Short mmCIF file of C-alpha atoms in Angstrom, two decimals:
data_model
loop_
_atom_site.label_atom_id
_atom_site.label_comp_id
_atom_site.label_asym_id
_atom_site.label_seq_id
_atom_site.Cartn_x
_atom_site.Cartn_y
_atom_site.Cartn_z
CA MET A 25 -17.67 2.89 26.04
CA PRO A 26 -21.42 3.21 25.53
CA ARG A 27 -23.71 0.31 26.18
CA LYS A 28 -24.04 -2.31 23.46
CA PRO A 29 -27.31 -2.23 21.51
CA ARG A 30 -29.90 -4.65 22.80
CA ARG A 31 -30.30 -7.97 21.06
CA LYS A 32 -33.38 -8.03 18.89
CA ASN A 33 -36.14 -10.62 18.96
CA HIS A 34 -34.78 -12.06 22.19
CA GLN A 35 -37.32 -14.11 24.07
CA ARG A 36 -37.60 -13.19 27.73
CA LEU A 37 -37.18 -16.03 30.18
CA LYS A 38 -39.29 -16.71 33.25
CA THR A 39 -36.77 -14.88 35.41
CA TRP A 40 -38.01 -11.59 33.94
CA PRO A 41 -40.83 -10.45 36.26
CA ILE A 42 -44.01 -10.32 34.22
CA THR A 43 -45.37 -7.71 36.62
CA PHE A 44 -42.97 -5.14 35.20
CA SER A 45 -44.90 -4.68 32.01
CA PRO A 46 -47.81 -2.97 33.81
CA PHE A 47 -45.16 -1.52 36.11
CA ALA A 48 -43.64 0.42 33.24
CA ARG A 49 -47.01 1.81 32.21
CA ALA A 50 -47.98 2.67 35.77
CA LEU A 51 -44.64 4.32 36.38
CA ALA A 52 -45.03 6.45 33.29
CA ARG A 53 -48.45 7.60 34.51
CA MET A 54 -47.11 8.31 37.98
CA GLY A 55 -44.23 10.23 36.51
CA SER A 56 -46.51 12.49 34.51
CA VAL A 57 -48.65 13.14 37.57
CA SER A 58 -45.69 13.97 39.78
CA MET A 59 -44.24 16.25 37.14
CA SER A 60 -47.50 18.16 36.84
CA LYS A 61 -47.30 18.87 40.57
CA CYS A 62 -43.72 20.04 40.42
CA HIS A 63 -43.29 23.69 39.42
CA SER A 64 -39.51 23.71 39.44
CA GLN A 65 -39.23 21.92 36.11
CA SER A 66 -41.31 21.54 32.97
CA ILE A 67 -40.99 18.92 30.27
CA GLU A 68 -42.39 19.80 26.89
CA ASN A 69 -42.84 17.23 24.12
CA PRO A 70 -40.45 14.70 25.66
CA THR A 71 -38.65 12.47 23.22
CA PRO A 72 -39.04 8.77 24.07
CA PRO A 73 -35.69 7.14 24.83
CA SER A 74 -34.40 5.19 21.88
CA ALA A 75 -31.36 3.11 21.10
CA SER A 76 -28.98 4.86 18.75
CA ASN A 77 -25.29 4.04 18.19
CA GLY A 78 -25.23 2.16 21.46
CA PHE A 79 -26.99 4.92 23.39
CA ILE A 80 -30.38 4.86 25.03
CA LYS A 81 -31.35 8.46 25.18
CA GLY A 82 -33.86 10.61 27.02
CA THR A 83 -34.27 14.35 26.74
CA LEU A 84 -34.91 16.63 29.69
CA GLU A 85 -35.97 20.19 29.16
CA GLU A 86 -35.72 21.84 32.52
CA LYS A 87 -36.49 25.43 33.43
CA PRO A 88 -33.83 26.39 35.97
CA GLU A 89 -34.54 28.60 38.94
CA GLN A 90 -33.28 32.16 38.68
CA SER A 91 -30.09 32.80 40.62
CA GLU A 92 -30.32 35.45 43.31
CA SER A 93 -26.98 36.87 42.20
CA SER A 94 -28.09 37.26 38.60
CA ASP A 95 -29.50 40.55 37.39
CA GLU A 96 -30.87 39.11 34.18
CA GLU A 97 -33.71 36.64 33.96
CA PHE A 98 -32.85 33.46 32.13
CA GLU A 99 -35.45 32.54 29.55
CA GLY A 100 -35.67 29.18 27.86
CA ASP A 101 -35.01 25.55 28.76
CA VAL A 102 -31.88 23.61 29.54
CA GLN A 103 -31.71 20.43 27.47
CA ALA A 104 -29.75 17.36 28.49
CA ASP A 105 -29.46 14.06 26.64
CA PHE A 106 -29.13 11.15 29.05
CA SER A 107 -27.52 7.89 27.98
CA PHE A 108 -27.25 4.41 29.53
CA PHE A 109 -23.78 2.93 30.02
CA ASP A 110 -22.24 -0.24 31.41
CA PRO A 111 -20.55 0.49 34.74
CA LYS A 112 -16.79 0.97 34.70
CA PRO A 113 -14.04 1.68 37.28
CA ASN A 114 -14.10 5.42 36.55
CA ASP A 115 -17.66 5.53 37.91
CA PHE A 116 -16.49 4.61 41.41
CA HIS A 117 -16.83 8.00 43.08
CA GLY A 118 -20.13 8.80 41.37
CA VAL A 119 -21.72 5.50 42.44
CA LYS A 120 -20.32 5.78 45.95
CA THR A 121 -21.80 9.25 46.32
CA LEU A 122 -25.25 8.02 45.25
CA LEU A 123 -25.09 5.12 47.73
CA GLN A 124 -23.59 7.09 50.61
CA ALA A 125 -26.61 6.56 52.89
CA TYR A 126 -27.69 3.16 51.51
CA LEU A 127 -27.43 1.55 54.97
CA ASP A 128 -28.39 4.66 56.91
CA ASP A 129 -25.50 5.69 59.21
CA GLN A 130 -24.05 2.18 59.36
CA GLU A 131 -20.26 1.92 59.11
CA TRP A 132 -19.58 -0.73 56.50
CA ASP A 133 -17.46 -1.50 53.46
CA LEU A 134 -19.27 0.78 51.02
CA SER A 135 -16.23 0.92 48.74
CA GLY A 136 -16.25 -2.88 48.46
CA PHE A 137 -19.98 -2.78 47.69
CA VAL A 138 -19.41 -0.26 44.90
CA ASP A 139 -16.63 -2.47 43.52
CA LEU A 140 -19.10 -5.38 43.26
CA ILE A 141 -21.52 -3.23 41.25
CA LEU A 142 -18.81 -1.92 38.94
CA GLY A 143 -17.28 -5.36 38.50
CA GLN A 144 -20.56 -6.83 37.26
CA THR A 145 -20.64 -5.26 33.81
CA THR A 146 -23.10 -7.66 32.16
CA VAL A 147 -25.96 -6.72 34.54
CA GLY A 148 -26.09 -3.12 35.66
CA THR A 149 -26.47 0.38 34.25
CA VAL A 150 -25.29 3.88 35.04
CA VAL A 151 -26.92 7.00 33.61
CA LYS A 152 -24.87 9.96 32.42
CA ILE A 153 -25.27 12.96 30.17
CA GLU A 154 -24.04 12.19 26.70
CA ASP A 155 -20.69 13.77 25.78
CA ASP A 156 -20.31 15.25 29.26
CA GLU A 157 -16.60 15.83 29.91
CA ASP A 158 -17.11 15.64 33.69
CA GLU A 159 -18.90 12.29 33.32
CA GLY A 160 -21.29 13.18 36.12
CA LEU A 161 -23.35 10.19 37.25
CA PHE A 162 -27.11 10.59 37.68
CA ALA A 163 -28.34 7.05 38.40
CA VAL A 164 -27.18 3.50 39.02
CA VAL A 165 -29.18 0.27 38.93
CA SER A 166 -27.99 -3.31 39.37
CA ALA A 167 -28.96 -6.72 40.74
CA LEU A 168 -26.47 -8.65 42.89
CA ASN A 169 -26.80 -12.32 43.82
CA LEU A 170 -26.50 -12.59 47.60
CA TRP A 171 -25.15 -16.16 47.48
CA ARG A 172 -22.51 -15.42 44.87
CA TYR A 173 -21.11 -12.58 46.99
CA ARG A 174 -21.85 -14.13 50.39
CA GLU A 175 -18.22 -14.09 51.51
CA GLN A 176 -17.72 -10.43 50.69
CA LYS A 177 -17.40 -8.29 53.81
CA CYS A 178 -19.86 -5.69 52.50
CA VAL A 179 -22.56 -8.32 51.84
CA MET A 180 -22.10 -9.87 55.26
CA SER A 181 -22.48 -6.42 56.84
CA LEU A 182 -25.60 -5.77 54.78
CA LYS A 183 -27.19 -9.03 55.94
CA GLU A 184 -26.37 -8.26 59.58
CA PHE A 185 -27.88 -4.81 59.20
CA LEU A 186 -31.14 -6.16 57.75
CA LEU A 187 -31.46 -8.93 60.35
CA LEU A 188 -30.91 -6.43 63.14
CA LYS A 189 -33.68 -4.22 61.79
CA ALA A 190 -35.97 -7.22 61.20
CA CYS A 191 -35.79 -8.15 64.88
CA GLN A 192 -37.94 -5.11 65.56
CA GLU A 193 -40.79 -6.64 63.53
CA LYS A 194 -42.62 -9.63 64.99
CA GLY A 195 -42.49 -12.74 62.79
CA VAL A 196 -40.28 -11.12 60.14
CA SER A 197 -36.85 -12.17 61.38
CA ASP A 198 -37.29 -15.89 60.66
CA HIS A 199 -38.54 -15.27 57.12
CA LEU A 200 -35.65 -12.93 56.40
CA ARG A 201 -33.04 -15.26 57.89
CA LEU A 202 -34.26 -18.04 55.59
CA LEU A 203 -34.17 -15.73 52.58
CA LEU A 204 -30.65 -14.56 53.31
CA GLY A 205 -29.41 -18.05 54.15
CA GLU A 206 -30.77 -21.24 52.54
CA GLN A 207 -32.63 -19.45 49.74
CA ALA A 208 -29.90 -16.88 48.96
CA ARG A 209 -28.85 -18.70 45.76
CA ASN A 210 -31.93 -17.31 44.03
CA VAL A 211 -32.16 -13.94 45.77
CA GLY A 212 -31.08 -10.73 44.05
CA LEU A 213 -30.41 -7.45 45.79
CA LEU A 214 -31.95 -4.80 43.52
CA VAL A 215 -29.81 -1.70 43.95
CA SER A 216 -31.30 1.47 42.53
CA GLN A 217 -30.31 5.01 43.35
CA ARG A 218 -30.43 8.28 41.44
CA VAL A 219 -30.52 12.04 41.75
CA VAL A 220 -33.91 13.47 42.66
CA ASN A 221 -34.54 15.36 39.44
CA LEU A 222 -33.80 12.56 36.98
CA PRO A 223 -36.57 12.68 34.34
CA PRO A 224 -39.22 10.09 35.31
CA GLN A 225 -39.66 9.19 31.64
CA LEU A 226 -36.33 7.36 31.81
CA LEU A 227 -37.32 5.05 34.66
CA PRO A 228 -39.35 2.42 32.77
CA HIS A 229 -36.53 2.06 30.23
CA LEU A 230 -33.94 1.88 33.00
CA TYR A 231 -35.70 -1.00 34.77
CA ASP A 232 -36.59 -2.72 31.50
CA ALA A 233 -32.91 -2.64 30.57
CA LEU A 234 -31.96 -4.19 33.91
CA PHE A 235 -34.39 -7.10 33.66
CA ASP A 236 -33.48 -7.66 30.02
CA GLU A 237 -29.86 -8.03 31.10
CA VAL A 238 -30.80 -10.41 33.92
CA SER A 239 -32.69 -12.53 31.42
CA TRP A 240 -29.83 -12.52 28.91
CA ALA A 241 -27.28 -13.36 31.60
CA THR A 242 -29.09 -16.65 32.29
CA GLU A 243 -28.11 -17.67 28.75
CA ASP A 244 -24.97 -15.71 27.91
CA GLU A 245 -22.71 -15.93 30.96
CA PRO A 246 -19.65 -18.13 30.24
CA THR A 247 -20.14 -20.65 33.08
CA GLU A 248 -23.14 -22.54 34.42
CA ASP A 249 -22.59 -21.14 37.91
CA LEU A 250 -22.75 -17.60 36.61
CA ARG A 251 -25.82 -18.33 34.50
CA ASN A 252 -27.57 -19.86 37.49
CA SER A 253 -26.65 -16.90 39.68
CA PHE A 254 -29.08 -14.75 37.71
CA GLN A 255 -32.00 -17.16 38.03
CA PHE A 256 -33.62 -14.93 40.61
CA LYS A 257 -36.80 -16.02 42.37
CA HIS A 258 -36.90 -13.05 44.73
CA TYR A 259 -35.62 -9.49 44.71
CA ILE A 260 -34.76 -7.56 47.85
CA ILE A 261 -35.30 -3.81 47.70
CA LEU A 262 -34.29 -1.14 50.19
CA SER A 263 -36.05 2.19 49.81
CA LYS A 264 -36.71 5.39 51.73
CA ILE A 265 -40.17 6.62 52.62
CA TYR A 266 -41.73 9.34 54.71
CA LYS A 267 -44.69 8.71 56.99
CA HIS A 268 -46.95 11.35 58.46
CA LYS A 269 -46.50 11.50 62.22
CA ASN A 270 -49.04 14.18 63.07
CA VAL A 271 -52.03 12.70 64.90
CA GLU A 272 -54.56 14.87 63.11
CA GLN A 273 -53.08 13.90 59.76
CA LYS A 274 -53.39 10.24 60.69
CA ARG A 275 -57.06 10.72 61.51
CA LYS A 276 -57.76 12.47 58.23
CA LEU A 277 -55.84 9.85 56.27
CA SER A 278 -57.11 6.82 58.14
CA SER A 279 -59.54 5.97 55.33
CA ASP A 280 -56.59 5.38 53.02
CA SER A 281 -53.39 4.27 54.73
CA ASP A 282 -51.40 4.60 51.49
CA GLU A 283 -51.98 8.34 51.55
CA ALA A 284 -50.09 8.55 54.85
CA THR A 285 -46.89 7.33 53.15
CA ILE A 286 -44.80 9.44 50.81
CA TYR A 287 -42.41 7.50 48.58
CA ILE A 288 -39.15 9.28 47.83
CA LYS A 289 -38.99 7.42 44.52
CA PRO A 290 -42.40 6.96 42.83
CA GLU A 291 -41.60 3.47 41.53
CA ASP A 292 -41.15 2.24 45.11
CA GLU A 293 -44.90 2.56 45.63
CA ILE A 294 -45.44 0.08 42.81
CA PHE A 295 -42.72 -2.20 44.15
CA HIS A 296 -44.42 -2.10 47.53
CA LYS A 297 -47.79 -3.11 46.09
CA LEU A 298 -46.18 -5.96 44.14
CA SER A 299 -44.07 -7.21 47.05
CA SER A 300 -44.73 -10.49 48.86
CA TRP A 301 -44.01 -8.90 52.24
CA SER A 302 -42.23 -5.90 53.66
CA PHE A 303 -41.35 -4.08 56.86
CA CYS A 304 -40.24 -0.58 57.82
CA PHE A 305 -37.75 0.79 60.32
CA PRO A 306 -36.75 4.35 61.30
CA LEU A 307 -33.61 5.95 59.94
CA ARG A 308 -31.07 7.63 62.18
CA THR A 309 -29.40 9.69 59.46
CA GLN A 310 -30.33 13.35 59.81
CA GLN A 311 -33.05 14.26 57.33
CA PRO A 312 -35.11 17.45 56.74
CA ALA A 313 -38.07 15.43 58.02
CA PRO A 314 -38.30 12.06 59.84
CA HIS A 315 -37.78 9.26 57.30
CA GLU A 316 -38.09 5.51 57.43
CA ALA A 317 -36.57 2.75 55.35
CA SER A 318 -38.81 0.21 53.66
CA PHE A 319 -37.57 -3.33 53.07
CA MET A 320 -39.47 -5.23 50.34
CA ILE A 321 -39.41 -8.75 48.91
CA LEU A 322 -40.50 -8.94 45.29
CA LYS A 323 -41.16 -12.30 43.61
CA SER A 324 -39.83 -13.02 40.15
CA GLN A 325 -42.27 -15.09 38.12
#
């Protein structure tokens, strides 16, 4: 079933981060810049996503690369209409595939983690192509309360993983232990993963939809405990970045340290700038180039 239309004239509560209004604008600008640098796809006259019959749609016009086995050149664009849906059990394999390397090469209960995301239907979104028989999944975003799910094996493994990595950073471990322990009632794990070529124009609407749902859940959930579980004061974000390791590159980029970091997802750069504190650690999963993971704490105001 497609997502329900958003409630109109709904006043956002304080749990909705006010920083995400400029975030959406900045993300749109960053998306247009990144797309201008990418020659593998072109977007012409993009249609702004809009709610229609329960769908929130975005149009991608992509110019596919010519196949080596094809004798004829393909001319024209491939158009796909993306829609936002509530997560459901049938999305299990798609979500699990997107989150396969969420904790690097750590062995943990990923299936249980995916079940938590799919079981929380009031807050969370998956992105698919409208009327696609294969129901291929292109993105997932959700926010999980770490206290609510504290006894779940997957959440316990995630906390252990983060604390182990935090020990490598001086002064970080104590802050993180407090956040994952005493303060966990108001801490949300912001889970966001997608395919690389998802149109960047969809991202502001995807995050806006998530924080709208968080705000509504503080009023609409059936019990007080559930309503309180979405009163987030902090968000935890795990992301992947690439840092230049070449010495000469470091010298050239020393005037601007941000230039030495490449964000796999452009919105993570904005998250990083808005975060209260963060730390990085190397990944052991084999990558085309050495990658690191960035751990960020974002305040909700």
